mmCIF file of C-alpha atoms in Angstrom:
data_model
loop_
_atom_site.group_PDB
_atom_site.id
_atom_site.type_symbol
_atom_site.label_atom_id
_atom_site.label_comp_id
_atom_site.label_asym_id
_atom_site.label_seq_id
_atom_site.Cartn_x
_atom_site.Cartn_y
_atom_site.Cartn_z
ATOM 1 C CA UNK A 1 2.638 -21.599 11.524
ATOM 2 C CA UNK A 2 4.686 -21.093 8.189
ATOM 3 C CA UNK A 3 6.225 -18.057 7.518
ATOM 4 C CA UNK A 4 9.288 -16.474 5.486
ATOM 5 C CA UNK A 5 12.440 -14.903 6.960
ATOM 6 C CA UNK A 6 11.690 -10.804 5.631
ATOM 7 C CA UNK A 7 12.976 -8.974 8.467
ATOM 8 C CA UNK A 8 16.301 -8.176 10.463
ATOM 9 C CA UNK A 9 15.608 -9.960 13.989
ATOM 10 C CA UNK A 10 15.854 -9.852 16.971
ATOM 11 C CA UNK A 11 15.474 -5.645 16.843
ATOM 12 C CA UNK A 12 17.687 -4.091 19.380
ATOM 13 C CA UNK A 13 16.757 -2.461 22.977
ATOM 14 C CA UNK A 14 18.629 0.128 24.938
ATOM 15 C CA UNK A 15 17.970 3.066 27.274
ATOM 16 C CA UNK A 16 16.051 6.052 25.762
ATOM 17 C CA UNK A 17 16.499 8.994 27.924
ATOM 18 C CA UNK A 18 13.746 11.427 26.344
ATOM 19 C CA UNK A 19 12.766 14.455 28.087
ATOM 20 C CA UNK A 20 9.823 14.922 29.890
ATOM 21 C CA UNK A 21 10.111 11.343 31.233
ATOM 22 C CA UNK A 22 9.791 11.385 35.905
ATOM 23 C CA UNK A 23 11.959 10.613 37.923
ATOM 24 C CA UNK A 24 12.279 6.897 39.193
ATOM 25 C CA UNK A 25 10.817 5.822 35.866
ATOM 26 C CA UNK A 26 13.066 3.786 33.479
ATOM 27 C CA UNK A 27 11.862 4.067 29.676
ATOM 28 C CA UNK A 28 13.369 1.301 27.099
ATOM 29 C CA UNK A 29 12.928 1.315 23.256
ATOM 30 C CA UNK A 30 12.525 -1.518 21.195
ATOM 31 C CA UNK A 31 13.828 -0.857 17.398
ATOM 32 C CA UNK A 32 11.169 -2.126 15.448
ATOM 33 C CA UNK A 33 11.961 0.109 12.802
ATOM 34 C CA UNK A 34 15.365 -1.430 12.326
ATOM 35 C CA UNK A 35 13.340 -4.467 10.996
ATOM 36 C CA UNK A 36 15.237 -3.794 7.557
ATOM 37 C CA UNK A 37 15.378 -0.374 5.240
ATOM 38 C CA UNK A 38 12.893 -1.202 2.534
ATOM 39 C CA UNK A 39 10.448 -3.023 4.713
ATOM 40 C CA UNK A 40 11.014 -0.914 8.179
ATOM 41 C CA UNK A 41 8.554 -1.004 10.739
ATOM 42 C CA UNK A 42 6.233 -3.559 12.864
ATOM 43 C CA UNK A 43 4.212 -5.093 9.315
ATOM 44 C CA UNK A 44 7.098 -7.622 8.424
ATOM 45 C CA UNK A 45 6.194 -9.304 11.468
ATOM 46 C CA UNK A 46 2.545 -9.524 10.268
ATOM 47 C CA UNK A 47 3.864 -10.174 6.727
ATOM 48 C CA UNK A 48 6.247 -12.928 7.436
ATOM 49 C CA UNK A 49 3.102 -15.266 8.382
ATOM 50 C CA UNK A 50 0.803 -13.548 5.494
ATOM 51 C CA UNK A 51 2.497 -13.674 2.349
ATOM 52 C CA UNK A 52 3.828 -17.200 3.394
ATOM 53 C CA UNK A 53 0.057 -18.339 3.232
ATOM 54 C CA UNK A 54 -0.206 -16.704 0.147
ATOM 55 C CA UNK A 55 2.156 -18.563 -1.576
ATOM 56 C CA UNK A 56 1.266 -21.948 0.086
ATOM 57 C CA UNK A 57 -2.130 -21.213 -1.625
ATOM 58 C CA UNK A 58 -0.406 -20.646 -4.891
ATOM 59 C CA UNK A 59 -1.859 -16.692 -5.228
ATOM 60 C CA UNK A 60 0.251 -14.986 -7.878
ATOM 61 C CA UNK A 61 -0.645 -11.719 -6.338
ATOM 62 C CA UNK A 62 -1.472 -9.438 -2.944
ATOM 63 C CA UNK A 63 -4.541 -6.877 -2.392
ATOM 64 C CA UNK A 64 -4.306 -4.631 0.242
ATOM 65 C CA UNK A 65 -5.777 -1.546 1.201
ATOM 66 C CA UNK A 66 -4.710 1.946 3.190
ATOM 67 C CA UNK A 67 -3.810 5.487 3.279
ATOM 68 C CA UNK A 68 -2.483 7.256 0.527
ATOM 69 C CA UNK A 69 1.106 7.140 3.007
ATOM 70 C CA UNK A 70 0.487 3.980 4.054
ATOM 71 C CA UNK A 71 3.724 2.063 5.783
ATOM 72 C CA UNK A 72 2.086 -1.570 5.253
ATOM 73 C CA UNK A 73 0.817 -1.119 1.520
ATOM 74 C CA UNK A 74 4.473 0.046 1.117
ATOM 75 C CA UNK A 75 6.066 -2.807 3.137
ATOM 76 C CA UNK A 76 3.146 -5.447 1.532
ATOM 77 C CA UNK A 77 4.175 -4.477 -1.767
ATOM 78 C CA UNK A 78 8.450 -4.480 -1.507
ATOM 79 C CA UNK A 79 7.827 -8.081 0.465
ATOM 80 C CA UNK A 80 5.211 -9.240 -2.155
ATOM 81 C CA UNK A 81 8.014 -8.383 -4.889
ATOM 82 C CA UNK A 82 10.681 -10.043 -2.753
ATOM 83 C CA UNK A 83 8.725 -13.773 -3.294
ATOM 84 C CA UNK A 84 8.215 -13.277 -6.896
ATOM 85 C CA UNK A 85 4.271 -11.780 -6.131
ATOM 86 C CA UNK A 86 2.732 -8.760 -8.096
ATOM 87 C CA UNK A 87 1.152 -6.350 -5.411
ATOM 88 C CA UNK A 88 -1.935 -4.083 -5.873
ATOM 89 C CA UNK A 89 -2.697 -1.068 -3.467
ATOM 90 C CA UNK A 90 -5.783 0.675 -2.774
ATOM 91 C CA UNK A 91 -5.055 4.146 -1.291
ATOM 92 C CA UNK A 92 -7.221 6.749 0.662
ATOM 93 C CA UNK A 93 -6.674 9.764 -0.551
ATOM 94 C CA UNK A 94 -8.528 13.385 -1.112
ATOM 95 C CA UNK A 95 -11.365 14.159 -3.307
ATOM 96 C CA UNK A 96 -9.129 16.558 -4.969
ATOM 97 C CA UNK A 97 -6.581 14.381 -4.983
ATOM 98 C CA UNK A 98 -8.158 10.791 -6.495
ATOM 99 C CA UNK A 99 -8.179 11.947 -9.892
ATOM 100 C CA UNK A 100 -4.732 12.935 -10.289
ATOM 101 C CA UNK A 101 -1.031 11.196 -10.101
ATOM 102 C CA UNK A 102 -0.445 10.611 -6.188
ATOM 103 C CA UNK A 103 2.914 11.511 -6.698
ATOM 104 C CA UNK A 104 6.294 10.079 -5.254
ATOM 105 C CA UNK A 105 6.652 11.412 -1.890
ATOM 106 C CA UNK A 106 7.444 8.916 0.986
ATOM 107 C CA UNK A 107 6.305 5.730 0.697
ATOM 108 C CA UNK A 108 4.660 6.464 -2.243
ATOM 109 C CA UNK A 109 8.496 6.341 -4.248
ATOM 110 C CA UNK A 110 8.987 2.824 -2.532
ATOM 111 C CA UNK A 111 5.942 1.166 -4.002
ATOM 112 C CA UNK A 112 6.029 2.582 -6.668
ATOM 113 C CA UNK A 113 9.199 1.514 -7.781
ATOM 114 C CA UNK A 114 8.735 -2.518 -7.006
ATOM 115 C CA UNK A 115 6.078 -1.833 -9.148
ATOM 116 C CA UNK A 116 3.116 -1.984 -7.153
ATOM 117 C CA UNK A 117 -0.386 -1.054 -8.898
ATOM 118 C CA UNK A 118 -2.177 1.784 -6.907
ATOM 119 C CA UNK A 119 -6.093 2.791 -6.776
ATOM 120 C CA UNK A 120 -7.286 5.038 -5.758
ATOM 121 C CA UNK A 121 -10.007 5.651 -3.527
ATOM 122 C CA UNK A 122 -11.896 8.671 -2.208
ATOM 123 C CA UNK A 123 -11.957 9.087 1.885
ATOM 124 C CA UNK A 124 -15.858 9.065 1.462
ATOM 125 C CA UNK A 125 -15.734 5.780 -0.530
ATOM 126 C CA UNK A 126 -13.751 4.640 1.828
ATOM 127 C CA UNK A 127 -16.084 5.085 4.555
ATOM 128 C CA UNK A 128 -18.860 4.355 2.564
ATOM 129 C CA UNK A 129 -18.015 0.507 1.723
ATOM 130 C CA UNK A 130 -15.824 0.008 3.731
ATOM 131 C CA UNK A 131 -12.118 -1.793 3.551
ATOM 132 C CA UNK A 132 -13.217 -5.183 3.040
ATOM 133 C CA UNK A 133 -16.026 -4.489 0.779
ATOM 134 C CA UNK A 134 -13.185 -2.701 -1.502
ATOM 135 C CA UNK A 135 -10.442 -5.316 -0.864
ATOM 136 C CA UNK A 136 -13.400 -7.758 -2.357
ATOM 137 C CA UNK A 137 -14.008 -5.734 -5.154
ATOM 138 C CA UNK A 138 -10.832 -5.924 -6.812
ATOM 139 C CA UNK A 139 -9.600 -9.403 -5.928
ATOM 140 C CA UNK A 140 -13.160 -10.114 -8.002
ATOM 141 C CA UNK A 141 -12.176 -8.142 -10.846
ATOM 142 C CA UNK A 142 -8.658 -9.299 -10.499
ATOM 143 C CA UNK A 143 -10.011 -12.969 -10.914
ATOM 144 C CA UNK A 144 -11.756 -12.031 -13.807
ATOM 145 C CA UNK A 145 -8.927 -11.082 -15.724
ATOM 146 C CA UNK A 146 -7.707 -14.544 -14.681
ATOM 147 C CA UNK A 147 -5.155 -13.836 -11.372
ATOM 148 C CA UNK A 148 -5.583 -15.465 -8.142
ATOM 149 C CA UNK A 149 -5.171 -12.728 -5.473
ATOM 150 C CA UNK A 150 -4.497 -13.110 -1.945
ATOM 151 C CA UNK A 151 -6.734 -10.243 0.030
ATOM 152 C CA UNK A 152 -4.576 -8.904 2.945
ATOM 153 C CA UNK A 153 -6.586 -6.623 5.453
ATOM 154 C CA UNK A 154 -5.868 -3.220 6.610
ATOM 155 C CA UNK A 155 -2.591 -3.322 8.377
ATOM 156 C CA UNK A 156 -2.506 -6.818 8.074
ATOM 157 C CA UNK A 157 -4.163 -7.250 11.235
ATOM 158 C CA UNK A 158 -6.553 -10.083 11.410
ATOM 159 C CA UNK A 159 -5.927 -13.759 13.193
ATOM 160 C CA UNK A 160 -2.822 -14.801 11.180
ATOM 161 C CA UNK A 161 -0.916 -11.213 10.998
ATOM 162 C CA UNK A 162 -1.317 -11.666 14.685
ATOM 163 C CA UNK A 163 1.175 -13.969 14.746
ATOM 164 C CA UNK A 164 4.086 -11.768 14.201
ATOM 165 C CA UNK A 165 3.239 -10.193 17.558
ATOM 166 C CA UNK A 166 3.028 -13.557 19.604
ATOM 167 C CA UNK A 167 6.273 -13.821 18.236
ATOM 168 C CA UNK A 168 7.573 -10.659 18.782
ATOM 169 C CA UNK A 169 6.773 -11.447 22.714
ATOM 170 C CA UNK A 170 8.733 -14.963 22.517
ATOM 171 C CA UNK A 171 11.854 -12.339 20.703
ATOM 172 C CA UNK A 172 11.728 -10.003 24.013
ATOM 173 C CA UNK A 173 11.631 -13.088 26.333
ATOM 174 C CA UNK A 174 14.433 -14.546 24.577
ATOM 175 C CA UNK A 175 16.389 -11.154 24.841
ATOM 176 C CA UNK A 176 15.392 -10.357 28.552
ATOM 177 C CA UNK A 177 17.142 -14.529 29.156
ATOM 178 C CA UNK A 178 20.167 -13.549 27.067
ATOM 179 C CA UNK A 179 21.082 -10.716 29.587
ATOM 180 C CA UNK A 180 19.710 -7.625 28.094
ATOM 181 C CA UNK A 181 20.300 -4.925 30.716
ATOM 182 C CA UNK A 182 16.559 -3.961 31.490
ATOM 183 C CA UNK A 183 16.122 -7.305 33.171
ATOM 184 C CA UNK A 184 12.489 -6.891 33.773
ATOM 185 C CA UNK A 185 9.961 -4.923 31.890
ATOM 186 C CA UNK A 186 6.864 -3.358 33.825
ATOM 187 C CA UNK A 187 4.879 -2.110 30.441
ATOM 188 C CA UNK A 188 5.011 -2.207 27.062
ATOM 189 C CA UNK A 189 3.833 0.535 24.895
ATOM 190 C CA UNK A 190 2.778 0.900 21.494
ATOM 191 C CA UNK A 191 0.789 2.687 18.932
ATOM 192 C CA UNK A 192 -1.925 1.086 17.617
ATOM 193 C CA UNK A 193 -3.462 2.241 14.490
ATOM 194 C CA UNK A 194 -5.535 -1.339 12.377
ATOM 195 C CA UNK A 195 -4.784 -3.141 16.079
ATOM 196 C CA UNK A 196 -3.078 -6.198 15.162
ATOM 197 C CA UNK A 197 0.440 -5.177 16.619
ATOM 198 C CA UNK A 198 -1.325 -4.526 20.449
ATOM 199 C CA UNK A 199 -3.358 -7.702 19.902
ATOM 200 C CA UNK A 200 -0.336 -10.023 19.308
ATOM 201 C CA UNK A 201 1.542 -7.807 22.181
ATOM 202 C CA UNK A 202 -1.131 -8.079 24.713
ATOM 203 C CA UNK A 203 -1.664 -11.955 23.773
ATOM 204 C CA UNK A 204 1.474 -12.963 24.053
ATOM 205 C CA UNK A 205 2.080 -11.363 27.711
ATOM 206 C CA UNK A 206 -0.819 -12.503 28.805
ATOM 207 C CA UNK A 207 -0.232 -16.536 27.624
ATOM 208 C CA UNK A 208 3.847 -16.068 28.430
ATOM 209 C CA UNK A 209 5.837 -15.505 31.239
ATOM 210 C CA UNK A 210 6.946 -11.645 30.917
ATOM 211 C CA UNK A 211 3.258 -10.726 32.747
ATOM 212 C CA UNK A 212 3.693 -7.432 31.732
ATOM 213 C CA UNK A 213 0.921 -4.768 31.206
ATOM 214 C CA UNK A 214 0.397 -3.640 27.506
ATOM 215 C CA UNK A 215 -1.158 0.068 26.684
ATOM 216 C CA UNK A 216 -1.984 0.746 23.312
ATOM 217 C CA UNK A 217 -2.149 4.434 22.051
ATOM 218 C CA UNK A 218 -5.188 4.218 19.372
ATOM 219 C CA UNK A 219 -4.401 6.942 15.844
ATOM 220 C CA UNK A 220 -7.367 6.283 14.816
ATOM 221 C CA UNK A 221 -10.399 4.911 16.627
ATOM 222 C CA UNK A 222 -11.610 4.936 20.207
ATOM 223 C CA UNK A 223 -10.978 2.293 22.385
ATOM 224 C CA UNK A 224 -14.044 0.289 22.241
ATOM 225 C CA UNK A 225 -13.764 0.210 19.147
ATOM 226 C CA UNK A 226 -10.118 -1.367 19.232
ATOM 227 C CA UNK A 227 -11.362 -3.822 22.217
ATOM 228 C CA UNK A 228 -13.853 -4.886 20.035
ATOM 229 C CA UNK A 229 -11.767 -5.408 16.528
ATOM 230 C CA UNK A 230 -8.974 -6.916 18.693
ATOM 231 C CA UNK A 231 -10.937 -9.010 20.821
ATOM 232 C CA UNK A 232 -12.887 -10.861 17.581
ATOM 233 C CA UNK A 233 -9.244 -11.425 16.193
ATOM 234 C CA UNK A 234 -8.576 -13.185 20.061
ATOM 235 C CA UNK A 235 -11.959 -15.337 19.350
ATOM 236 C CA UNK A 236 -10.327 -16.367 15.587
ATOM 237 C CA UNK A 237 -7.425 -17.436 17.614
ATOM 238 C CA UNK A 238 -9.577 -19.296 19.892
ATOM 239 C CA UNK A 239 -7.658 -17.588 22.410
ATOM 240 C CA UNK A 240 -9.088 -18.132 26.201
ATOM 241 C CA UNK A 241 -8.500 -14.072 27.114
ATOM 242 C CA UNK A 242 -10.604 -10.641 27.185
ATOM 243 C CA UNK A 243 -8.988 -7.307 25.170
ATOM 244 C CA UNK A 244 -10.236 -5.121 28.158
ATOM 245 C CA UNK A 245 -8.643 -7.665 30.706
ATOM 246 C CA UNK A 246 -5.274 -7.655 29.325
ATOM 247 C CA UNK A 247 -4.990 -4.462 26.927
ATOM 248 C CA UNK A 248 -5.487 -0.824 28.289
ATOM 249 C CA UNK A 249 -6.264 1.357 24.950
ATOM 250 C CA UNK A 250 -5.729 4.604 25.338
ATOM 251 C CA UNK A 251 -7.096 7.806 23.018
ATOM 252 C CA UNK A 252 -3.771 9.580 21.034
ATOM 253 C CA UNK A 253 -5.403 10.634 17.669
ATOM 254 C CA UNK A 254 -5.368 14.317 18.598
ATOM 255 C CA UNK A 255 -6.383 16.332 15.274
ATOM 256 C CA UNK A 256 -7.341 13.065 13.219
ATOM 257 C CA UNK A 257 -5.209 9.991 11.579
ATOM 258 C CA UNK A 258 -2.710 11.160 9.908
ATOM 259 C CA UNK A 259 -2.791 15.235 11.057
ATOM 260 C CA UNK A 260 -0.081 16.386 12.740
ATOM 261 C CA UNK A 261 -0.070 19.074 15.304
ATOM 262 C CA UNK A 262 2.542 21.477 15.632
ATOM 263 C CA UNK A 263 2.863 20.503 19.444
ATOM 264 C CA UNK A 264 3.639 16.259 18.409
ATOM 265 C CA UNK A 265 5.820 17.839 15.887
ATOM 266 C CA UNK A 266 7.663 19.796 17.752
ATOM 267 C CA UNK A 267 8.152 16.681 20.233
ATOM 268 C CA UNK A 268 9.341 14.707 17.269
ATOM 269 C CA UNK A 269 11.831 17.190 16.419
ATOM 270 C CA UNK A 270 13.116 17.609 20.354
ATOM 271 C CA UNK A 271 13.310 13.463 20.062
ATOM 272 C CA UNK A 272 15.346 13.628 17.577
ATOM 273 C CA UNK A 273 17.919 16.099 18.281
ATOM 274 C CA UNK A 274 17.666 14.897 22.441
ATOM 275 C CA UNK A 275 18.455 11.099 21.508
ATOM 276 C CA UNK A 276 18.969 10.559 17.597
ATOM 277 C CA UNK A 277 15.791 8.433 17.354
ATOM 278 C CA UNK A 278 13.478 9.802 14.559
ATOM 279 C CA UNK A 279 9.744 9.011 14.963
ATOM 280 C CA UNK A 280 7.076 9.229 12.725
ATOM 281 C CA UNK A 281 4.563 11.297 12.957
ATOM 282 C CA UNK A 282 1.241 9.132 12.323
ATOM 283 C CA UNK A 283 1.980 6.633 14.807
ATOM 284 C CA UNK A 284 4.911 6.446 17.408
ATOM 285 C CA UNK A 285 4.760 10.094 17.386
ATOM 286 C CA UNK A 286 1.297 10.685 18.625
ATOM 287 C CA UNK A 287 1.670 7.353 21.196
ATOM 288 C CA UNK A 288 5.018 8.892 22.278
ATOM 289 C CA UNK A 289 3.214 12.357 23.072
ATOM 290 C CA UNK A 290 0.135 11.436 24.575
ATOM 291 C CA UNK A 291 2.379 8.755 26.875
ATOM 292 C CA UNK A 292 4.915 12.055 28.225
ATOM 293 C CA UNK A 293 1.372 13.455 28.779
ATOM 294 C CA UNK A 294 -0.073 10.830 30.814
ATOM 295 C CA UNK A 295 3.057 10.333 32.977
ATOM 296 C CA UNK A 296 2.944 14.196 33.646
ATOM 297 C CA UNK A 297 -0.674 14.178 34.861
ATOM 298 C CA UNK A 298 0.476 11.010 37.397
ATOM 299 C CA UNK A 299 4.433 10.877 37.673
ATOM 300 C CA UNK A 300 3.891 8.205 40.787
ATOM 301 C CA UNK A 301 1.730 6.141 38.708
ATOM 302 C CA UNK A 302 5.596 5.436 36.983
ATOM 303 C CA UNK A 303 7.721 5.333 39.845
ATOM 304 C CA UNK A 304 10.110 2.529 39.967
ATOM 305 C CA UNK A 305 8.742 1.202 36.532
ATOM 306 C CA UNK A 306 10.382 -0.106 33.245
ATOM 307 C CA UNK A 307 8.862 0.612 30.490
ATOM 308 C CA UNK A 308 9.108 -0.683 26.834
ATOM 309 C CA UNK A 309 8.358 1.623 24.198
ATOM 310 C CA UNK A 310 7.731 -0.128 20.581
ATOM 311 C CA UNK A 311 8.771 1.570 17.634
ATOM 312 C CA UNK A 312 6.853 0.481 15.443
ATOM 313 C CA UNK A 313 8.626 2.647 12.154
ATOM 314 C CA UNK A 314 7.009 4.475 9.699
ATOM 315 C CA UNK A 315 9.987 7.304 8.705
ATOM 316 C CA UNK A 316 8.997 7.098 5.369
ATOM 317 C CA UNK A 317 6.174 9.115 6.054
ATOM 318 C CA UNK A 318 7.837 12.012 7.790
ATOM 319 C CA UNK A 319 8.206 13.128 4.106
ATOM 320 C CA UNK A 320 4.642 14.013 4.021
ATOM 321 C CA UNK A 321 4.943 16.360 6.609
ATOM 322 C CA UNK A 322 7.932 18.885 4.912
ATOM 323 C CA UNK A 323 6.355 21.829 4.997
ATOM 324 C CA UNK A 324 5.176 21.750 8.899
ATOM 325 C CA UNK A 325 8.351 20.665 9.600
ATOM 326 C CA UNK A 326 11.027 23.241 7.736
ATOM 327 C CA UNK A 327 9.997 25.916 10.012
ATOM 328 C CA UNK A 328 11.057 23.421 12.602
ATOM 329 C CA UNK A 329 14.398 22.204 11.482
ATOM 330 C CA UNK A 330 15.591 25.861 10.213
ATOM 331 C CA UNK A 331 14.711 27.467 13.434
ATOM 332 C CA UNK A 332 18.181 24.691 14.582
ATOM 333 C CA UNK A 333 20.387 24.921 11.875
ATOM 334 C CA UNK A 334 19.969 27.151 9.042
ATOM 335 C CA UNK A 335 22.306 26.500 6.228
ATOM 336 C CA UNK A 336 24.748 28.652 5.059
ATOM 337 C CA UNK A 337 27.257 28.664 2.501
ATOM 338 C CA UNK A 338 30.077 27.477 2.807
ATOM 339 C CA UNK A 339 33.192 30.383 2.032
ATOM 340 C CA UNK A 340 35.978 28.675 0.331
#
């Protein structure tokens, strides 16, 4: 498979001692949002295989679709620019909201600035036709004004984004030979939000050596729903395996994608100031909570384990989330000024 060198690899590993974690159970993190500032997070992996197709196909631009705060339409559109590519985002957002100037909070500032072209899109459009019926509409208008777009799926997570996962596996195998002190990993964890990180994941245990179990917290959908997206993008890949076989999807979307509780924020926040790793709150924050949960309810399930938590990035978007979180932070440290 061709694709272009856009992130910082291999991401590190090492020891995360959160709280709330049982005794006789190791848990690891795996830096995936040290994949590089501008493009931070698990998407470069899916990019590095996309946009390398879209320039072997001679596209002078990318269509892509998401949440208003999406991390891949930001990371699409700073890698798009990167190879010379104009980018053009279609972002979810609020009925109140689709009318007027999103703004230039989080990710938003990013895009915006490598001069990425956003529309916008009402949640109830959204529904109603659906990503790839929107995705088709504007790479047909785009054609008509005489571009040739290259139409990248939510999260980039279809057959070829895969890729970045399968080789994500091959990185940790390669890392776990080299003498990286885990030595053996029980589990991998993840969030799993458009399902094309926990495809490549579970994929590339199951067809490698490492054996190890996968468990994929869902943001979004249930899990038949991802066993069902994830196992068509297995049949694309021609791939002789069975989501439910090799993938256990678990339910983390608590108050809906995107909403945070005060409970996952306050975990966030105790993260944070427990290990210096910063989560964000639409993804690795609700897998990270719902996991602590699930090893409560069944601390011998864990015993003697290893675990691999992925970080899959996404800080960007803890700018959204300001005002839930000042009450938060102040409670810590309230500032003060400084007598001179």
């Amino acid at each position: 498979r061709i694709r272009y060198s856009l992130g910082i690899f291999p991401t590190p590993i090492h020891r995360w001692d959160v709280p709330g974690v049982p005794e006789g159970c190791e848990l690891w993190i795996k830096r995936d949002d040290l994949t590089g500032m501008q493009l931070s997070g698990n998407k470069v992996r899916k990019l590095e295989f996309l946009l390398a197709d879209a320039k072997a196909q001679g596209c002078d631009c990318v269509v892509t679709i998401g949440g208003v705060q999406s991390n891949h339409c930001r990371a699409t559109a700073v890698a798009a620019r990167y190879l010379g590519l104009d980018s053009h985002l279609i972002l979810r957002t609020s009925l109140e909201g689709v009318d007027q100037d999103p703004g230039l909070v989080g990710n938003l500032l990013v895009s915006r600035m490598v001069g990425a072209q956003l529309e916008m899109v009402t949640r109830e459009e959204y529904i109603q036709l659906g990503s790839e019926e929107l995705l088709r509409q504007l790479g047909a208008r785009l054609e008509t004004e005489g571009r040739k777009p290259y139409l990248i799926p939510v999260g980039g997570s279809n057959a070829l984004g895969t890729w970045g996962y399968l080789e994500a596996v091959a990185e940790l195998e390669r890392q776990l030979a080299g003498g990286c002190p885990i030595g053996t990993v029980d589990e991998l964890v993840t969030a799993s939000g458009s399902g094309g990180t926990a495809a490549g994941l579970a994929l590339g245990c199951h067809l490698s050596d490492l054996k190890c179990k996968v468990r994929a917290y869902g943001v979004c959908d249930d899990p038949s729903y991802f066993h069902g997206h994830i196992q068509s993008i297995f049949d694309q890949l021609s791939a002789p395996a069975s989501s439910p076989d090799i993938l256990q999807c678990e339910q983390a979307k608590g108050r809906g994608y995107a909403v945070s509780s005060d409970d996952e924020l306050e975990l966030i926040q105790q993260v944070a100031l427990t290990t210096g790793v910063v989560l964000d709150p639409v993804y690795s924050g609700k897998a990270l909570y719902m996991l602590l949960k699930d090893m409560a309810a069944d601390p011998l399930e864990w015993l003697g384990k290893k675990v691999v938590f992925i970080h899959t990035g996404g800080l960007l978007g803890m700018y959204d989330k300001c005002r839930q979180l000042q009450p938060l932070t102040e409670g810590l440290n309230k500032a003060s000024r400084f007598v001179v």
